[in-house]
C-alpha positions as semicolon CSV with decimal commas, in nm:
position;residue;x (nm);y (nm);z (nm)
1;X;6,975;-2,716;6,873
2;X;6,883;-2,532;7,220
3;X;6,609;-2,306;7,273
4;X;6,650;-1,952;7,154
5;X;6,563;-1,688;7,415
6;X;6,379;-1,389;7,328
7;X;6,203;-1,105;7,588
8;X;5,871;-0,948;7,499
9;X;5,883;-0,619;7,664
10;X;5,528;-0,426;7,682
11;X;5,346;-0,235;7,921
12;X;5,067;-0,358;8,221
13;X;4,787;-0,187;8,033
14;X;4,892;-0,355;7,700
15;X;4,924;-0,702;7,847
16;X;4,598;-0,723;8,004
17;X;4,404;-0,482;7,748
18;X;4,393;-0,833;7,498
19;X;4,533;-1,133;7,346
20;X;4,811;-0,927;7,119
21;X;5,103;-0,999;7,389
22;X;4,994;-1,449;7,370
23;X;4,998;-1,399;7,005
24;X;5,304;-1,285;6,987
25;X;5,447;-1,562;7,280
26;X;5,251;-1,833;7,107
27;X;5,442;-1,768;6,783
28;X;5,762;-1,684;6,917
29;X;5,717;-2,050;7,094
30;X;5,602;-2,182;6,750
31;X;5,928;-2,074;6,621
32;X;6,185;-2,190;6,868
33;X;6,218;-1,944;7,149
34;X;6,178;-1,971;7,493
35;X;6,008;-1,615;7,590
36;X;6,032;-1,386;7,886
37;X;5,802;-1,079;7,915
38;X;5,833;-0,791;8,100
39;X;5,570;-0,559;8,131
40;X;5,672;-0,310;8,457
41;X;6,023;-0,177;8,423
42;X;6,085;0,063;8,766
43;X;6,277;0,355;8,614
44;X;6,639;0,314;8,871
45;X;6,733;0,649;9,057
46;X;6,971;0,878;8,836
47;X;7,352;0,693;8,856
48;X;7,248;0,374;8,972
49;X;7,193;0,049;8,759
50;X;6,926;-0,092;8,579
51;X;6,795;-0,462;8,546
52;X;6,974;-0,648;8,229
53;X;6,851;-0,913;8,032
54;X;7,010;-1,273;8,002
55;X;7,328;-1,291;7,855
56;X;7,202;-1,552;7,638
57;X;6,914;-1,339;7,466
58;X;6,880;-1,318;7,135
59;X;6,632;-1,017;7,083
60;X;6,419;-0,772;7,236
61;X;6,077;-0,770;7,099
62;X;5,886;-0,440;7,253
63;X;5,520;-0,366;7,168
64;X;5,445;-0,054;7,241
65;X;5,550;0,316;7,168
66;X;5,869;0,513;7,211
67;X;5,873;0,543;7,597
68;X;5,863;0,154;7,646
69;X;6,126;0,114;7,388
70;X;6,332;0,393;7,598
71;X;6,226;0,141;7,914
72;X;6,383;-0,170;7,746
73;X;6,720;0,042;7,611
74;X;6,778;-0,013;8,003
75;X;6,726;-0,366;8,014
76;X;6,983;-0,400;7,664
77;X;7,267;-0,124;7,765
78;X;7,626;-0,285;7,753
79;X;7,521;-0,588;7,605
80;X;7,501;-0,618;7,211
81;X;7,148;-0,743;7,222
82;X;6,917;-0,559;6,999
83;X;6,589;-0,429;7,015
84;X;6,290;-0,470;6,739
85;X;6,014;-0,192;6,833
86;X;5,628;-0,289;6,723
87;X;5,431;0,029;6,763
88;X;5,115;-0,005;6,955
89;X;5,164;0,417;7,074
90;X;5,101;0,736;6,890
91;X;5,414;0,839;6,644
92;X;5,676;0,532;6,714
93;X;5,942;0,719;6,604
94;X;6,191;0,396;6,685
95;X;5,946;0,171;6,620
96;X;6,009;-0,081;6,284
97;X;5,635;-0,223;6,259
98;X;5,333;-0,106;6,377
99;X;5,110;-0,345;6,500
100;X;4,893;-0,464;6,222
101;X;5,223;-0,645;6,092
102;X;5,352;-0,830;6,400
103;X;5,314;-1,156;6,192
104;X;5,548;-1,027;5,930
105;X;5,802;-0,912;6,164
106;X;5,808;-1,184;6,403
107;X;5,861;-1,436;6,114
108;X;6,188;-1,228;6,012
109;X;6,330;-1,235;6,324
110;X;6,303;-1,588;6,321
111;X;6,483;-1,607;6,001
112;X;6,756;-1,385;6,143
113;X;6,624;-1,178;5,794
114;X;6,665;-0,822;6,005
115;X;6,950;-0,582;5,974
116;X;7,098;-0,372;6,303
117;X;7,063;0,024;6,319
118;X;7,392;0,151;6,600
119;X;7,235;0,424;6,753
120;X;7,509;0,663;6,950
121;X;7,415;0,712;7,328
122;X;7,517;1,025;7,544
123;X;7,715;0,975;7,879
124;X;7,648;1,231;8,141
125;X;7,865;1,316;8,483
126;X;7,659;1,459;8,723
127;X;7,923;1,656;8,967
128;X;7,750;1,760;9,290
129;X;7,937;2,016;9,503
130;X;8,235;1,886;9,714
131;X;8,205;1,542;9,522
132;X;8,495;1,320;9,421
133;X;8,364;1,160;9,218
134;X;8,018;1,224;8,939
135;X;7,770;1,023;8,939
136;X;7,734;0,845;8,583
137;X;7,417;0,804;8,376
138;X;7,373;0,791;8,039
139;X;7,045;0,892;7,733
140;X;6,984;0,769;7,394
141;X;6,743;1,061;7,342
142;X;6,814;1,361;7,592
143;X;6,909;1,474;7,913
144;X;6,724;1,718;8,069
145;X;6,843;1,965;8,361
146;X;6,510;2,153;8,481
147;X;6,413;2,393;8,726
148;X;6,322;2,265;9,032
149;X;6,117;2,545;9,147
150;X;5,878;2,602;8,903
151;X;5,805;2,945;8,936
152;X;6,189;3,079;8,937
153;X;6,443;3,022;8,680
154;X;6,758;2,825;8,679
155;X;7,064;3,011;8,583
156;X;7,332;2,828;8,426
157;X;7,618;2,822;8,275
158;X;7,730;2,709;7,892
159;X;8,055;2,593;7,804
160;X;8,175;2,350;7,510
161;X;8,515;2,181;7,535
162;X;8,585;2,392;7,837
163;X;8,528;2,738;7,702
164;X;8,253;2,953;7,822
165;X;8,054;3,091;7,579
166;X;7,749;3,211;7,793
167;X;7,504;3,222;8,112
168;X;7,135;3,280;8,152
169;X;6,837;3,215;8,332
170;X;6,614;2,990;8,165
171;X;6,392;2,715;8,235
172;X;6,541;2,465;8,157
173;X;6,848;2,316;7,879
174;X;6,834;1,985;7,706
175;X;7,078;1,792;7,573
176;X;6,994;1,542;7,268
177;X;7,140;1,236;7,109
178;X;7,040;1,243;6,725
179;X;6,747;0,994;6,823
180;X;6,646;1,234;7,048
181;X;6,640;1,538;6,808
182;X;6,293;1,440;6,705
183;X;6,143;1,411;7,085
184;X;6,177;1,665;7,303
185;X;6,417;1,890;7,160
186;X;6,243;1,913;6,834
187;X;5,941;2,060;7,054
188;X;6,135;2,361;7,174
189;X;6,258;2,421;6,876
190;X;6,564;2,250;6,802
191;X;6,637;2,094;6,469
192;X;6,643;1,759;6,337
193;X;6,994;1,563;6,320
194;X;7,011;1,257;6,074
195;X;7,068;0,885;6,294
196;X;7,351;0,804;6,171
197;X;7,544;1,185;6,273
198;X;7,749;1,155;6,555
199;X;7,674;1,446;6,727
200;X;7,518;1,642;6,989
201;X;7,264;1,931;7,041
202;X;7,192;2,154;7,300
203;X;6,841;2,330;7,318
204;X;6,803;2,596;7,598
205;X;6,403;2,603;7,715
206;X;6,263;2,948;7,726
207;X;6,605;3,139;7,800
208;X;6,608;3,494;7,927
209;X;6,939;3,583;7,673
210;X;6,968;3,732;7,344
211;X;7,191;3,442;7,200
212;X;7,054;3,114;7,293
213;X;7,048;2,951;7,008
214;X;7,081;2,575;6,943
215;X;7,427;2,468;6,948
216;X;7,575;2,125;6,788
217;X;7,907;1,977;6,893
218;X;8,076;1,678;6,734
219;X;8,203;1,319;6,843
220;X;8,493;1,485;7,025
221;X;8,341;1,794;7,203
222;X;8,212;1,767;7,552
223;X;7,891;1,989;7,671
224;X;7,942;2,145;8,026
225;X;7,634;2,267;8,230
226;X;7,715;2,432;8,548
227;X;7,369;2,563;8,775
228;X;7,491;2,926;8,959
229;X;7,583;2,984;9,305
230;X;7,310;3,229;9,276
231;X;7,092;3,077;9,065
232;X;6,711;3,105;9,163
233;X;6,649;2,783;9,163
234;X;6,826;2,451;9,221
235;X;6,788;2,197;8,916
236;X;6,645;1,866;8,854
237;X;6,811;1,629;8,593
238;X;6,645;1,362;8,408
239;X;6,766;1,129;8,133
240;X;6,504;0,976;7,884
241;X;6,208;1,098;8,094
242;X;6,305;0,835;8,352
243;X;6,621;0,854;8,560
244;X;6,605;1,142;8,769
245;X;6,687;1,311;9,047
246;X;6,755;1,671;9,247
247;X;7,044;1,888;9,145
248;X;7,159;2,124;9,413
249;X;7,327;2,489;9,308
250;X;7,713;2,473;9,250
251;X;7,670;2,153;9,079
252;X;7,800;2,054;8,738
253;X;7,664;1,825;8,408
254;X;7,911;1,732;8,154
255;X;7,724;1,516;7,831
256;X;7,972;1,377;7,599
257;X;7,920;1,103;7,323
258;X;7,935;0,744;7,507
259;X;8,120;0,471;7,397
260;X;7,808;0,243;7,421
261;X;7,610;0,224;7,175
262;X;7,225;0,104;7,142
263;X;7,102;-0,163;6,861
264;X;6,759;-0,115;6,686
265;X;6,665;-0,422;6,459
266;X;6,605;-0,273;6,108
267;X;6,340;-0,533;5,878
268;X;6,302;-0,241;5,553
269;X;6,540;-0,057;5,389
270;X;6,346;0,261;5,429
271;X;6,585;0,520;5,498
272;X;6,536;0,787;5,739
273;X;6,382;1,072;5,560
274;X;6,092;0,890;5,462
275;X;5,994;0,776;5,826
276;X;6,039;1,169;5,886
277;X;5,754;1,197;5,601
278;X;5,557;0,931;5,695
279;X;5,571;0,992;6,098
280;X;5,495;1,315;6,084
281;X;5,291;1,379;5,782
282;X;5,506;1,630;5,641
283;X;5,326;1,854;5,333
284;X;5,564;1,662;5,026
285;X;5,245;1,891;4,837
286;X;5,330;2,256;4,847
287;X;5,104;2,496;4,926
288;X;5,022;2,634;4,604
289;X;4,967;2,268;4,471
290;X;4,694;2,217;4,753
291;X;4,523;2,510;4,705
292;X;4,539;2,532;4,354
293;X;4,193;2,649;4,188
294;X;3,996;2,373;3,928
295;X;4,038;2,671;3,640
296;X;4,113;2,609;3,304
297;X;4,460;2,666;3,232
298;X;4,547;2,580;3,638
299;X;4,802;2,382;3,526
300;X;5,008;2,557;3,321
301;X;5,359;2,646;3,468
302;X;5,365;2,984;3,543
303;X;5,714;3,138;3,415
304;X;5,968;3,276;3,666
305;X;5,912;3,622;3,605
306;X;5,489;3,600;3,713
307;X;5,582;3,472;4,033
């Protein structure tokens, strides 16, 4: 039986901070697999393609947090090769392991004794003014279209499946896969969509409007973003915090559900809700319960009515 190929994806600092990234080689080797590791990933200008791994890989092994696990979904787009994330970061939200159990999860995926998570990814047109043809790009968390000018707001336009339903000057919209509800879009305000929905939300940033509220679409509706003629400022468009680039007035964005999708290597059955509890510490104690005085008689269930 041949070698089985595996890339370690990681970050500089990481690599030369210790021995964690050998340890992990040494008993990837142990087990069978030739490694590569890549630890700089250039982020490729909006529209253009990114580096791809070997056709012949089996797995993508990535130690650190969320934004080098959004660097390697570059290196794995279009192929069916998954990715296991080891969190070396702060939250890890797509991380499996963190990094006190490398040895566990390294063993599994030798064993093939993992499970794949399809995660949906977003494809965006980029339309510039006078173009024939958009430029295409895609997110597994968000697209963001920005101000440029910082100290102006953009005005744009909203419409969903080709109906307009508004336009206002804001700072700034995003767009967010279901993996991404929990990243940026969840710090503006926006709400948090289970994995496995096939959806998409919009989140304006700090819009001048009395309705701009979050808006979700489903599998088969199509968000359209178009920046003013007059807006006062032009825009600047980013996907995943790393494929960006300038967006002059008169331009359009159109983010639909991709076809693509993006595999996460699953080693627990822990469903989502609890890595909601767990990653971000959410109160399962009420707040009477924590602040509950040491009284005789505290515990006693007080009826409806007293409340």
């Amino acid at each position: 039986m041949g070698k089985r190929n595996a890339v370690v994806v990681t970050h500089s600092s990481v690599r030369s901070s210790g021995n964690l990234v050998n340890e992990v080689v040494h008993q990837l080797q142990t087990d069978g697999f030739r490694v590569d590791i890549i630890d700089n990933i250039e982020a490729p200008a909006f529209g253009e393609p990114s580096q791809r791994v070997q056709d012949d890989t089996e797995i993508v092994i990535v130690l650190g947090g969320d934004g080098t696990i959004l660097r390697a979904a570059e290196l794995v787009k279009c192929t069916e090769v998954p990715i296991l994330g080891v969190n070396l970061g702060h939250i890890g939200f797509l991380a499996e392991f963190e990094s006190f159990q490398i040895g566990e999860a390294i063993r599994r995926v030798a064993d093939h004794d993992y499970s794949i998570d399809e995660r949906m990814v977003a494809h965006v047109d980029l339309w510039l003014p006078g173009a024939d043809e958009p430029l295409t790009d895609w997110a597994l968390n968000d697209m963001t279209l920005e101000r440029y000018d910082r100290g102006k707001m953009i005005e744009v336009s909203v419409r969903v499946d080709d109906v307009e339903m508004s336009s206002f000057g804001c700072d700034g919209m995003i767009v967010a896969t279901p993996t991404g509800s929990t990243a940026y879009a969840f710090s503006v305000g926006g709400p948090i969509v289970w994995p496995d929905a096939r959806s998409l939300q919009m989140v304006p940033i700090a819009a001048h409007a009395l309705f701009a509220r979050s808006l979700i679409i489903g599998p088969d509706s199509t968000f359209t973003l178009d920046i003013l003629g007059d807006s006062q400022s032009a825009g600047w468009i980013c996907n995943d915090g790393r494929r960006q680039r300038e967006v002059p007035r008169e331009s359009r964005v159109v983010v639909r559900q991709s076809h693509d999708i993006l595999r996460l290597a699953r080693l627990s059955g822990v469903p989502f809700t609890q890595r909601l509890v767990s990653k971000f510490d959410l109160p399962v104690v009420g707040w009477r319960e924590q602040h509950k005085p040491n009284l005789p008689g505290a515990g006693t269930r007080v009826p409806d009515g007293g409340r």
